[in-house]
Short mmCIF file of C-alpha atoms in Angstrom, two decimals:
data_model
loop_
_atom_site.label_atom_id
_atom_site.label_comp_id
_atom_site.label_asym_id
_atom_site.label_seq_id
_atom_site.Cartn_x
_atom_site.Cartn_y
_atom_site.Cartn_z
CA UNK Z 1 -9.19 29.56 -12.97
CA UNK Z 2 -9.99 25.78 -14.11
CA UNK Z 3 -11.10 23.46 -11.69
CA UNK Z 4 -8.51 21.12 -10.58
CA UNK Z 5 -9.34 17.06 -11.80
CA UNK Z 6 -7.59 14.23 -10.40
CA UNK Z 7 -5.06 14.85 -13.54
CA UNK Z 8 -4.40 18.30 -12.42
CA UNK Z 9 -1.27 17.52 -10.83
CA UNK Z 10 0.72 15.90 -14.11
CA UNK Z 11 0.57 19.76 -15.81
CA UNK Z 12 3.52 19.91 -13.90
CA UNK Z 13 6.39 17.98 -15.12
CA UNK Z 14 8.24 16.83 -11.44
CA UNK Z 15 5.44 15.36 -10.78
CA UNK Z 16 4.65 13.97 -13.61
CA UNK Z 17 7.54 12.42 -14.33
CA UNK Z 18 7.42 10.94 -10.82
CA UNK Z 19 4.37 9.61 -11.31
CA UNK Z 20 5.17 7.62 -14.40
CA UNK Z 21 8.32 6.25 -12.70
CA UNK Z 22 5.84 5.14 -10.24
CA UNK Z 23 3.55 3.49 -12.73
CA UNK Z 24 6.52 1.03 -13.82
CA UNK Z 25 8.29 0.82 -10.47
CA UNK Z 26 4.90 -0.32 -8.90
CA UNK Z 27 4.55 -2.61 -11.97
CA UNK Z 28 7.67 -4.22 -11.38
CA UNK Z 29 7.02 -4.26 -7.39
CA UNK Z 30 3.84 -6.52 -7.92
CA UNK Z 31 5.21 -8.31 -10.94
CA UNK Z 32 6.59 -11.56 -9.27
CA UNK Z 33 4.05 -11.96 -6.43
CA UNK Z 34 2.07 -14.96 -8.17
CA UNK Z 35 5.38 -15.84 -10.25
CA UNK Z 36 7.37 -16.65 -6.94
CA UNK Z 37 4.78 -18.59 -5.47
CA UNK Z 38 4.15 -20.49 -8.49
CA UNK Z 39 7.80 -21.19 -8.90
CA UNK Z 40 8.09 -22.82 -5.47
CA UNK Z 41 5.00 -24.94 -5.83
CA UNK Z 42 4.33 -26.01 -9.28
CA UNK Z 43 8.53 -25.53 -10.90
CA UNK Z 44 9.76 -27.07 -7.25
CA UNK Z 45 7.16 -28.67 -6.01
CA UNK Z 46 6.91 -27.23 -2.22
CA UNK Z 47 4.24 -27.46 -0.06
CA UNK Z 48 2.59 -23.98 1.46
CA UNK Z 49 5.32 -23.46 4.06
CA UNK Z 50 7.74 -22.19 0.76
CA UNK Z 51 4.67 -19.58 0.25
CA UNK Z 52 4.29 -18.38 3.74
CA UNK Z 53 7.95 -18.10 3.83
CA UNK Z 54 7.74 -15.77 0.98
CA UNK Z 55 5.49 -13.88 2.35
CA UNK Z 56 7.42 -13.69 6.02
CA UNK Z 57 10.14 -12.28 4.17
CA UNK Z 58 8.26 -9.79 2.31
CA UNK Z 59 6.88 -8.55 5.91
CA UNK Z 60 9.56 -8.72 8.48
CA UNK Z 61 11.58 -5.76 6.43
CA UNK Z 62 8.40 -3.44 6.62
CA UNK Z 63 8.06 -3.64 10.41
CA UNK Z 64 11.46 -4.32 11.79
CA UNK Z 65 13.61 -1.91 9.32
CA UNK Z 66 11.22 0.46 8.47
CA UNK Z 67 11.41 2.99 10.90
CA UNK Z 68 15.39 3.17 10.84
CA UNK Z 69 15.24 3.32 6.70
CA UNK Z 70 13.17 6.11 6.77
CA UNK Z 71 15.87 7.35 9.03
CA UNK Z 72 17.83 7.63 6.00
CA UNK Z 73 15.45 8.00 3.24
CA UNK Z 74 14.93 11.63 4.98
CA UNK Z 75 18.89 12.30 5.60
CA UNK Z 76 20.47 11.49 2.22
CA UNK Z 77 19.10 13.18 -0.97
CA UNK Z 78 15.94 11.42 -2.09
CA UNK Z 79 16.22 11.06 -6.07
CA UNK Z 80 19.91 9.22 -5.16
CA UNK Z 81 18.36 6.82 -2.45
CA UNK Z 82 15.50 6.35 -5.22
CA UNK Z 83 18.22 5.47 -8.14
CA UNK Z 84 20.19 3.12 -5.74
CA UNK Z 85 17.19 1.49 -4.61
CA UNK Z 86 15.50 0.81 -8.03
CA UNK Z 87 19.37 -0.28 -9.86
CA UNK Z 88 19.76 -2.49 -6.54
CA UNK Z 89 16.19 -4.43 -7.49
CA UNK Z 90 17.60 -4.73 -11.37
CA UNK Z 91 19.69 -6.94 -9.31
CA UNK Z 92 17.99 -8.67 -7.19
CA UNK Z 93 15.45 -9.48 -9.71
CA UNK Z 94 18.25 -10.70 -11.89
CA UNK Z 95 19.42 -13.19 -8.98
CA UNK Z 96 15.80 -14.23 -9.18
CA UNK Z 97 17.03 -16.24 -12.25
CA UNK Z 98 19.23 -18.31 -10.64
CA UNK Z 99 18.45 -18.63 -7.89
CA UNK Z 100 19.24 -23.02 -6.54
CA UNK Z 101 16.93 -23.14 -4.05
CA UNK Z 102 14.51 -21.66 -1.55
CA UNK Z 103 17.02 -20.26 0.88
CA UNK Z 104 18.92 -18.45 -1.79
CA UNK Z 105 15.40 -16.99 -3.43
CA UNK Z 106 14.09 -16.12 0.54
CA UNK Z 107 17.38 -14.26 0.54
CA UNK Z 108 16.69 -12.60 -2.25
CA UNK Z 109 13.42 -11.78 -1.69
CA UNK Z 110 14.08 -10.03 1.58
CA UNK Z 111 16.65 -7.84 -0.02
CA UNK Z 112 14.80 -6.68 -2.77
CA UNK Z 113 11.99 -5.81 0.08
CA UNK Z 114 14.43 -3.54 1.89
CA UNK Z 115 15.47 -1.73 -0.70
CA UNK Z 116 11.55 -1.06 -1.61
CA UNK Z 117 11.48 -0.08 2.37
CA UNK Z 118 13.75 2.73 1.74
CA UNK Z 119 12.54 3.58 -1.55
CA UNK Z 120 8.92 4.28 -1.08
CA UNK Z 121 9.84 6.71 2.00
CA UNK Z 122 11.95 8.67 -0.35
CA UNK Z 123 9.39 8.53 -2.84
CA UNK Z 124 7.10 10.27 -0.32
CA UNK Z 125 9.03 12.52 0.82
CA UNK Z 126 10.40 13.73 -3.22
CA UNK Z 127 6.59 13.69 -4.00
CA UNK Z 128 6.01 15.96 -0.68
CA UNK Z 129 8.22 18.53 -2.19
CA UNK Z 130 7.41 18.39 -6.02
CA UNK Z 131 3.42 18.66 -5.36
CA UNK Z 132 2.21 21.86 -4.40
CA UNK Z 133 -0.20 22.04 -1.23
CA UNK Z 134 -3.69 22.96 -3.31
CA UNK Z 135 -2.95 19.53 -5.37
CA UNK Z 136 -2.15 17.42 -2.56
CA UNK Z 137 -5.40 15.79 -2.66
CA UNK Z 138 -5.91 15.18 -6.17
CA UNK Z 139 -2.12 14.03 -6.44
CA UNK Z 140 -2.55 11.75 -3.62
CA UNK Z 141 -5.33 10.12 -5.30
CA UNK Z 142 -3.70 9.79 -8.20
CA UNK Z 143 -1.05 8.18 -6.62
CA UNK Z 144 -3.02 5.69 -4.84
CA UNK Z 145 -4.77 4.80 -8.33
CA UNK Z 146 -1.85 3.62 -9.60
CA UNK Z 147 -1.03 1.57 -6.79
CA UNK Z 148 -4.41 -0.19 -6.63
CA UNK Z 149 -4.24 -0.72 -10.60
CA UNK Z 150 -0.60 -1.76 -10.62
CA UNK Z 151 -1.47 -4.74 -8.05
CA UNK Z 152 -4.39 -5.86 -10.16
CA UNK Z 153 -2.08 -5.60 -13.47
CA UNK Z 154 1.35 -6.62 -12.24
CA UNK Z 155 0.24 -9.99 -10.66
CA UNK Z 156 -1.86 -10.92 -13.62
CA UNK Z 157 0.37 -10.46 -16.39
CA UNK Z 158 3.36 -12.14 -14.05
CA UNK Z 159 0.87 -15.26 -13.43
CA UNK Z 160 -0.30 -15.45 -17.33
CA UNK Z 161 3.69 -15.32 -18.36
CA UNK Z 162 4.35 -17.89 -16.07
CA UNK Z 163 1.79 -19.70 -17.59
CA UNK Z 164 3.24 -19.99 -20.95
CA UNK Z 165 6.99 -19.24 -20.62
CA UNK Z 166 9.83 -20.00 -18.23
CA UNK Z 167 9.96 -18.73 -15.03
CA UNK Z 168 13.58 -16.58 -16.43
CA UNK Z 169 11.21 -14.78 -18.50
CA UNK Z 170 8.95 -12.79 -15.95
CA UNK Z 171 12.13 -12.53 -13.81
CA UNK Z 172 13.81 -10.52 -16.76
CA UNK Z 173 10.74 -9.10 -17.75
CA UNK Z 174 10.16 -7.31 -14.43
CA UNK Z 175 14.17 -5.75 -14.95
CA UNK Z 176 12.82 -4.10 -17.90
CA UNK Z 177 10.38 -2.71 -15.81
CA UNK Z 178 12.17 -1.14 -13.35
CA UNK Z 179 15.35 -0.46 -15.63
CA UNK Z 180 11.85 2.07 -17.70
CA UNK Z 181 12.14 3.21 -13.93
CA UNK Z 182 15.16 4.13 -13.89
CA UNK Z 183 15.47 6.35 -16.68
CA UNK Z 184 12.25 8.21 -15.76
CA UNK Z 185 13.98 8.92 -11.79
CA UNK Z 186 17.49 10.02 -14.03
CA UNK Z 187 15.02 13.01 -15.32
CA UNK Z 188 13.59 14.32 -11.77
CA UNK Z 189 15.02 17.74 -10.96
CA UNK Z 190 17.64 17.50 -8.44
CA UNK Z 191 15.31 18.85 -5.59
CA UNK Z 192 17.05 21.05 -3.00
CA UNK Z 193 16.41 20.72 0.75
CA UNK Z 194 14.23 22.46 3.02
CA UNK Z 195 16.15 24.46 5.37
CA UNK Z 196 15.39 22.44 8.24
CA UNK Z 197 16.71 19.44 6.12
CA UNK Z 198 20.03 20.99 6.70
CA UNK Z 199 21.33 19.90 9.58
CA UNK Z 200 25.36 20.52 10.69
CA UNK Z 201 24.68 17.69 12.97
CA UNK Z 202 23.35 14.56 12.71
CA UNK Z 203 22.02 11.95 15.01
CA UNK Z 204 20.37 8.57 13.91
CA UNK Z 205 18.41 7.93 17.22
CA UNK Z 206 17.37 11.68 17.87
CA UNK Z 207 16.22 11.76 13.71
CA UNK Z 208 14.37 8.67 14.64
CA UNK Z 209 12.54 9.97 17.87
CA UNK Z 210 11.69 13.44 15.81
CA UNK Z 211 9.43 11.41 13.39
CA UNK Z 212 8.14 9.21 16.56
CA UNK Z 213 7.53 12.68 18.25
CA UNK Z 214 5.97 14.22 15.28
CA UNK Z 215 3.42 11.76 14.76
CA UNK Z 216 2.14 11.53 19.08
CA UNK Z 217 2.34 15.13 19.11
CA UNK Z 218 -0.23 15.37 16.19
CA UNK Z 219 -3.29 13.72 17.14
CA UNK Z 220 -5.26 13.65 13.78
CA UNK Z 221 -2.14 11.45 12.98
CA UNK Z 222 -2.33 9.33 16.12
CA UNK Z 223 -5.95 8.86 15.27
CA UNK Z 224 -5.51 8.13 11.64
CA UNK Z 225 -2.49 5.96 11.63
CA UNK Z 226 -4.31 3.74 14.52
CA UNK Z 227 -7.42 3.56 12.59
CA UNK Z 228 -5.88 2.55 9.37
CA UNK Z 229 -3.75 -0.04 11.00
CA UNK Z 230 -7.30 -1.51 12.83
CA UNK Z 231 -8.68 -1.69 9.03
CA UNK Z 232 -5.79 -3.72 7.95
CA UNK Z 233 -5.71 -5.95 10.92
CA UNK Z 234 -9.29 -6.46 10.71
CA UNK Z 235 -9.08 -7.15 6.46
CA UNK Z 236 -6.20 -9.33 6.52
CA UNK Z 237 -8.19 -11.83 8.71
CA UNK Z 238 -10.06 -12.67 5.67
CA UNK Z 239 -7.80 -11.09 3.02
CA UNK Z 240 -6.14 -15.01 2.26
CA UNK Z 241 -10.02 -16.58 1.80
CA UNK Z 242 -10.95 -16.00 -1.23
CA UNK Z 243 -10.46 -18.75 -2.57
CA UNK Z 244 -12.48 -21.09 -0.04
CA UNK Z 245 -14.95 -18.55 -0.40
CA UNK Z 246 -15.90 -18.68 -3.60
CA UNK Z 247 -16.52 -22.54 -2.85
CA UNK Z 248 -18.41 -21.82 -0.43
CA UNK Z 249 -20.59 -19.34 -2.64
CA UNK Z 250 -20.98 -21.89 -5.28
CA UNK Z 251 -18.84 -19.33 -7.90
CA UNK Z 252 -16.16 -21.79 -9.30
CA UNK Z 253 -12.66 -20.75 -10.58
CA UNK Z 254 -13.63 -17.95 -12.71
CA UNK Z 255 -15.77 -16.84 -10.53
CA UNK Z 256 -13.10 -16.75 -7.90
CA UNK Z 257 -11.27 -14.70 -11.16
CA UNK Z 258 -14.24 -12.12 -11.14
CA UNK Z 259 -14.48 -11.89 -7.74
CA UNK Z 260 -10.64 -10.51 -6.97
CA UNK Z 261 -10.68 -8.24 -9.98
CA UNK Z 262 -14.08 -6.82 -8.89
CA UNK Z 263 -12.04 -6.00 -5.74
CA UNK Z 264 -9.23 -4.29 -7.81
CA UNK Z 265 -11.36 -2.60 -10.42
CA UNK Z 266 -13.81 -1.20 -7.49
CA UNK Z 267 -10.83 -0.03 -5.77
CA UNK Z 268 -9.53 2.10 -9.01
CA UNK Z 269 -12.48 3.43 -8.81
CA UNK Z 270 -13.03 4.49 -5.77
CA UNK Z 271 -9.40 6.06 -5.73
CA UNK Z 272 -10.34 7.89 -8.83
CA UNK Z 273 -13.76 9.37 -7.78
CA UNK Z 274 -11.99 10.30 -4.50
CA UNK Z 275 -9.59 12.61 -6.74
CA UNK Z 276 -11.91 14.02 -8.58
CA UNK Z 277 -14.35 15.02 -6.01
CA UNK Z 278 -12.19 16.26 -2.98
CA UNK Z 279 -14.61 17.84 -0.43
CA UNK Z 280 -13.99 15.11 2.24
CA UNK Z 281 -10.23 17.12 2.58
CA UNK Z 282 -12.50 19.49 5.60
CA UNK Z 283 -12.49 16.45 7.43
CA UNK Z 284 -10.56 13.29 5.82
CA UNK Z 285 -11.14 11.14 8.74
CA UNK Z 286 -14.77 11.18 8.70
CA UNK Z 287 -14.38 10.26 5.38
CA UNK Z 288 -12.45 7.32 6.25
CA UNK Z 289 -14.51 6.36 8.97
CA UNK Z 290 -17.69 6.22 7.26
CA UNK Z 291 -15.98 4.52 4.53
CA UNK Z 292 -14.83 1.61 6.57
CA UNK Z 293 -18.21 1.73 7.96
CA UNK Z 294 -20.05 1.33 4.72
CA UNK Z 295 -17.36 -1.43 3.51
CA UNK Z 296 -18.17 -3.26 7.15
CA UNK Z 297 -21.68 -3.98 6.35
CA UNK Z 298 -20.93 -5.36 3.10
CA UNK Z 299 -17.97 -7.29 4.06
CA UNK Z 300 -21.03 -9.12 6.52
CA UNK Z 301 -22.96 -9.51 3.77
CA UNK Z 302 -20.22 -11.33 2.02
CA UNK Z 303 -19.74 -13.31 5.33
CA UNK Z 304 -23.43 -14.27 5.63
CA UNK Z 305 -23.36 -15.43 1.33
CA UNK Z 306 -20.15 -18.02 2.99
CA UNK Z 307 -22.84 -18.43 6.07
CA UNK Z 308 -25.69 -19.98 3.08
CA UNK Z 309 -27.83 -17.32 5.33
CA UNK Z 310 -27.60 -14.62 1.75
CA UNK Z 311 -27.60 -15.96 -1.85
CA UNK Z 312 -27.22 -13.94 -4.91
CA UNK Z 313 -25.66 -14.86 -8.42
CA UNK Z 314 -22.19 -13.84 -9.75
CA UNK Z 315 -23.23 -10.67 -10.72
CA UNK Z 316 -24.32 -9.57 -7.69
CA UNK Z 317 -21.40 -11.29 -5.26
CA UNK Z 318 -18.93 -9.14 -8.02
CA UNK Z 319 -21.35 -5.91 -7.22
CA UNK Z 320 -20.95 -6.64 -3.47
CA UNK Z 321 -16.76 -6.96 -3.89
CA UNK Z 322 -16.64 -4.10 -6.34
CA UNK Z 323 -18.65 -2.00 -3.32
CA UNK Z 324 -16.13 -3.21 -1.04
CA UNK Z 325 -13.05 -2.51 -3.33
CA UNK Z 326 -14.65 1.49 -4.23
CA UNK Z 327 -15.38 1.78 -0.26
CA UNK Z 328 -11.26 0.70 0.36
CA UNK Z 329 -10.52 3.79 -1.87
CA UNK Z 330 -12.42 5.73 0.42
CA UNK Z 331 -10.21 5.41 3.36
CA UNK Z 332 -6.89 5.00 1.65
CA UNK Z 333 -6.82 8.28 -0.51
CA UNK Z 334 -7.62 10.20 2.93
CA UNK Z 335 -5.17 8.73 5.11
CA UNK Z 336 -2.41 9.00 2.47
CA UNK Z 337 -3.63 12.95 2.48
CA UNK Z 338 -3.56 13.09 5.46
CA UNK Z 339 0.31 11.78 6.64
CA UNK Z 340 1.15 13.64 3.56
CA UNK Z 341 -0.64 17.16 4.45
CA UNK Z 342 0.20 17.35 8.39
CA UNK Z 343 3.78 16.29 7.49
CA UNK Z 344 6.91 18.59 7.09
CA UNK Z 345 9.07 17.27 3.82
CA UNK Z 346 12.44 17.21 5.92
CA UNK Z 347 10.40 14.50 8.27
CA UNK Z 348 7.70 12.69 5.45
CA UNK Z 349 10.37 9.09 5.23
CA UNK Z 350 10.11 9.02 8.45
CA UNK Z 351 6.52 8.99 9.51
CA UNK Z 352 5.55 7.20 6.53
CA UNK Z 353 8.00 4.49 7.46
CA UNK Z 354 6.47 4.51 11.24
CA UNK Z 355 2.94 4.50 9.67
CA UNK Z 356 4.44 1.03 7.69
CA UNK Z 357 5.99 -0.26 10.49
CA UNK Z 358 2.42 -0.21 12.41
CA UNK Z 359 0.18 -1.51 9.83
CA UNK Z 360 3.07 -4.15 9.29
CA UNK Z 361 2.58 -5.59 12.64
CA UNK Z 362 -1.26 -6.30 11.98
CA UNK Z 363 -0.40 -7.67 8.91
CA UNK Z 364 2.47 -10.49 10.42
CA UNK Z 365 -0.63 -11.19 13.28
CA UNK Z 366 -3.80 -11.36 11.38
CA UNK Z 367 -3.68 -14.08 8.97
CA UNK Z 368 -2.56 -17.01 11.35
CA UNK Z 369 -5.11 -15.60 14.09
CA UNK Z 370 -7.72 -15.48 10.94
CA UNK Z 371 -6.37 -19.27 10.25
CA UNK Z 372 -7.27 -20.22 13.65
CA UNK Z 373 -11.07 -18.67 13.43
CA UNK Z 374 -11.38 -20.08 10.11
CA UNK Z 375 -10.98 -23.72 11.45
CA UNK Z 376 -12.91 -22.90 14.61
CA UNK Z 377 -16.48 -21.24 12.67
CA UNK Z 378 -15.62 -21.40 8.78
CA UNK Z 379 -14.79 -19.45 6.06
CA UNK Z 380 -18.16 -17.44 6.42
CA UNK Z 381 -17.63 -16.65 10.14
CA UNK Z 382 -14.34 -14.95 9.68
CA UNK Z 383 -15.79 -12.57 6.94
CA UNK Z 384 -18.90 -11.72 8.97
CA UNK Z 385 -16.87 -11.47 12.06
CA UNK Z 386 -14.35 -9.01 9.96
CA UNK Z 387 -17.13 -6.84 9.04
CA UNK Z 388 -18.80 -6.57 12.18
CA UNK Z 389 -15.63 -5.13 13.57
CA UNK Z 390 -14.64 -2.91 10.58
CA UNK Z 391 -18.11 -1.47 11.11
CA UNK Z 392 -17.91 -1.20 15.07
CA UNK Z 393 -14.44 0.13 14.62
CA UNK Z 394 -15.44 3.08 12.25
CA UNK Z 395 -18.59 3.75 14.99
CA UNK Z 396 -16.34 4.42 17.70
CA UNK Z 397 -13.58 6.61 15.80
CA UNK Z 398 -16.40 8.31 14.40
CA UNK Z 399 -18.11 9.73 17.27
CA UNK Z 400 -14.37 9.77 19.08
CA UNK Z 401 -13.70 12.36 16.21
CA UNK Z 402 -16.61 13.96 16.46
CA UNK Z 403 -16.46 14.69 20.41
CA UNK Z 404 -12.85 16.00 20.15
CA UNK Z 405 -13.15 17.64 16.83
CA UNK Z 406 -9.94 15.90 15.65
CA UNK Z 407 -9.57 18.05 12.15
CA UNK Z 408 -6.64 18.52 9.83
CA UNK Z 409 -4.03 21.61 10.69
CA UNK Z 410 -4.56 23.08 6.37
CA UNK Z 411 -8.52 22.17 5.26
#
């Protein structure tokens, strides 16, 4: 028998032609993240409210409709919520275009974010049933590659177009994109339901309490979805600093350049390393813990180089944030294993849209609470601060876990 790779899982064609709708869907997803903020502040010259506004709406779908999506994304058949969902963005993106002003683009902006909050669940759920359970791992991985290397790719080449062509341009560009989409979903297998899909009855708020249920009655996924959620809160305090960072490290624009695709390239990486080399799937949330761990003390480091307490050159600040980036890997590939392993297919939109739904809310409170600490102690602070408590946080889930011998139900 070969040994399985990270690339095991595309032998088989479901999920490989999943996977490449992925590729361009993602794409598309990340495409118009710099574009839209550059429209609103260089093309109609809007101060940073227009951004956070963009932002706001991309958020408030996640957490407040989330949940109730997945609702759906489990009850109707998944590769027809995915083809709706993708030919619905054609259109949204589309509106993009012309779009008169900011209301009319927030508008837009939020829809095309709900229909991304019901496709992804029905994404995870379709992948759930198309990957068998030995592959989970690698497939998972490989999943989560593309999704780190589609935000490094889709934001750049959206921000260079807008650069040197009109804003219409990217906006139709990213319809290609997800019309490639669409004719890669058109070829998935019409996958039948699980028997306990089949239901002769339905009920919206009992479907919704069954995934609510599912997830406090398991508590590897109690523990995991709570510490991933802690990460993000914790990240997301510094996540929007960057750029006063690299001031404060002396690195310039391009270094500022370097830094955030040393980020994205580390976590690639780390996503593909964690694919190849699967033995952390005996116990994925040690791996996660001593992941975030690891990532803490360099995320201080980075905090003490904005401090003028550590000094190093661009090559080894991009070392640091590649680290950091590999380290991110490390606890994302396991906790997407992990909601996808301990979770039945009929129920997978579900928890994955209550796993959003959490993580959303740290992500709505952490940046204006970062903000605040930012004004209060600097730029430095809030990264040192950050990793203090990523580290502190992985310390006491670790020896939690270890205590009650929280392991996954298939190892």
């Amino acid at each position: 028998m070969k040994k399985q790779t990270i690339f095991t899982p595309l032998r088989k064609k479901p999920f490989r032609t999943l996977f490449t709708a992925q590729v361009f869907s993602d794409t598309g997803n990340w495409f118009d993240i710099i574009a839209l903020n550059l429209l609103v502040s260089y093309h109609w010259g809007m101060d940073i409210i227009a951004n956070a506004a963009i932002d706001l709406a991309v958020a408030v779908p996640w957490v407040f409709l989330g949940p109730l999506l997945g609702v759906w994304a489990d009850r109707l058949p998944r590769k027809q919520v995915m083809l709706i969902c993708t030919l619905m963005r054609i259109g949204v993106v589309i509106g993009f275009i012309f779009a008169p002003n900011l209301p009319v683009l927030l508008a837009l902006v939020f829809a095309k974010t709900v229909f991304a909050v019901m496709f992804d669940p029905a994404r995870q759920g379709l992948f759930r049933q198309v990957v068998p359970e030995e592959e989970l791992a690698e497939a998972t991985a490989l999943s989560q590659t593309c999704a780190n290397a589609t935000k490094i790719i889709g934001p750049a080449i959206g921000g260079l177009l807008m650069a040197i062509v009109a804003p219409k341009f990217v906006f139709m560009t990213e319809a290609v994109l997800y019309g490639i989409a669409l004719l890669f979903l058109l070829r998935l297998p019409n996958v039948q339901p699980s028997a306990e899909e089949v239901k002769t009855e339905k009920n919206f708020w009992r479907e919704l309490k069954e995934g609510i249920a599912h997830i406090s009655k398991k508590r590897i996924l109690v523990v995991a979805i709570s510490l991933a959620a802690l990460n993000l809160f914790f990240v997301f305090l510094y996540d929007a600093f960057y750029a006063p960072l690299t001031i404060a490290l002396n690195l310039g624009q391009i270094g500022y350049g370097l830094v955030v695709s040393s980020f994205g390239i580390g976590a690639v990486a780390g996503s593909l390393i964690a694919g190849q080399w699967t033995s952390w799937k005996g116990n994925p949330l040690r791996m996660m813990c001593w992941s975030l761990l690891l990532a803490g003390a360099m995320v201080v480091v980075i905090g003490l180089g904005g401090m003028n307490i550590v000094h190093g050159s661009i090559v080894f600040w991009c070392a640091v944030c590649l680290i950091v980036g590999a380290l991110g890997a490390g606890t994302s590939v396991p906790f997407g294993y992990l909601l996808q392993s301990e979770t039945p297919p009929e129920l997978m939109g579900r928890v994955f849209s209550v796993s959003n739904a959490m993580q959303g809310v740290m992500l709505l409170a952490a940046p204006m609470i970062g903000v605040a600490f930012g004004r209060a102690y600097g730029i430095g602070a809030v990264f040192a601060f950050s990793g203090v408590m990523l580290a502190l946080t992985a310390i006491v889930y670790l020896i939690y876990t270890k205590k009650t011998n929280v392991r996954p139900t298939v190892s």
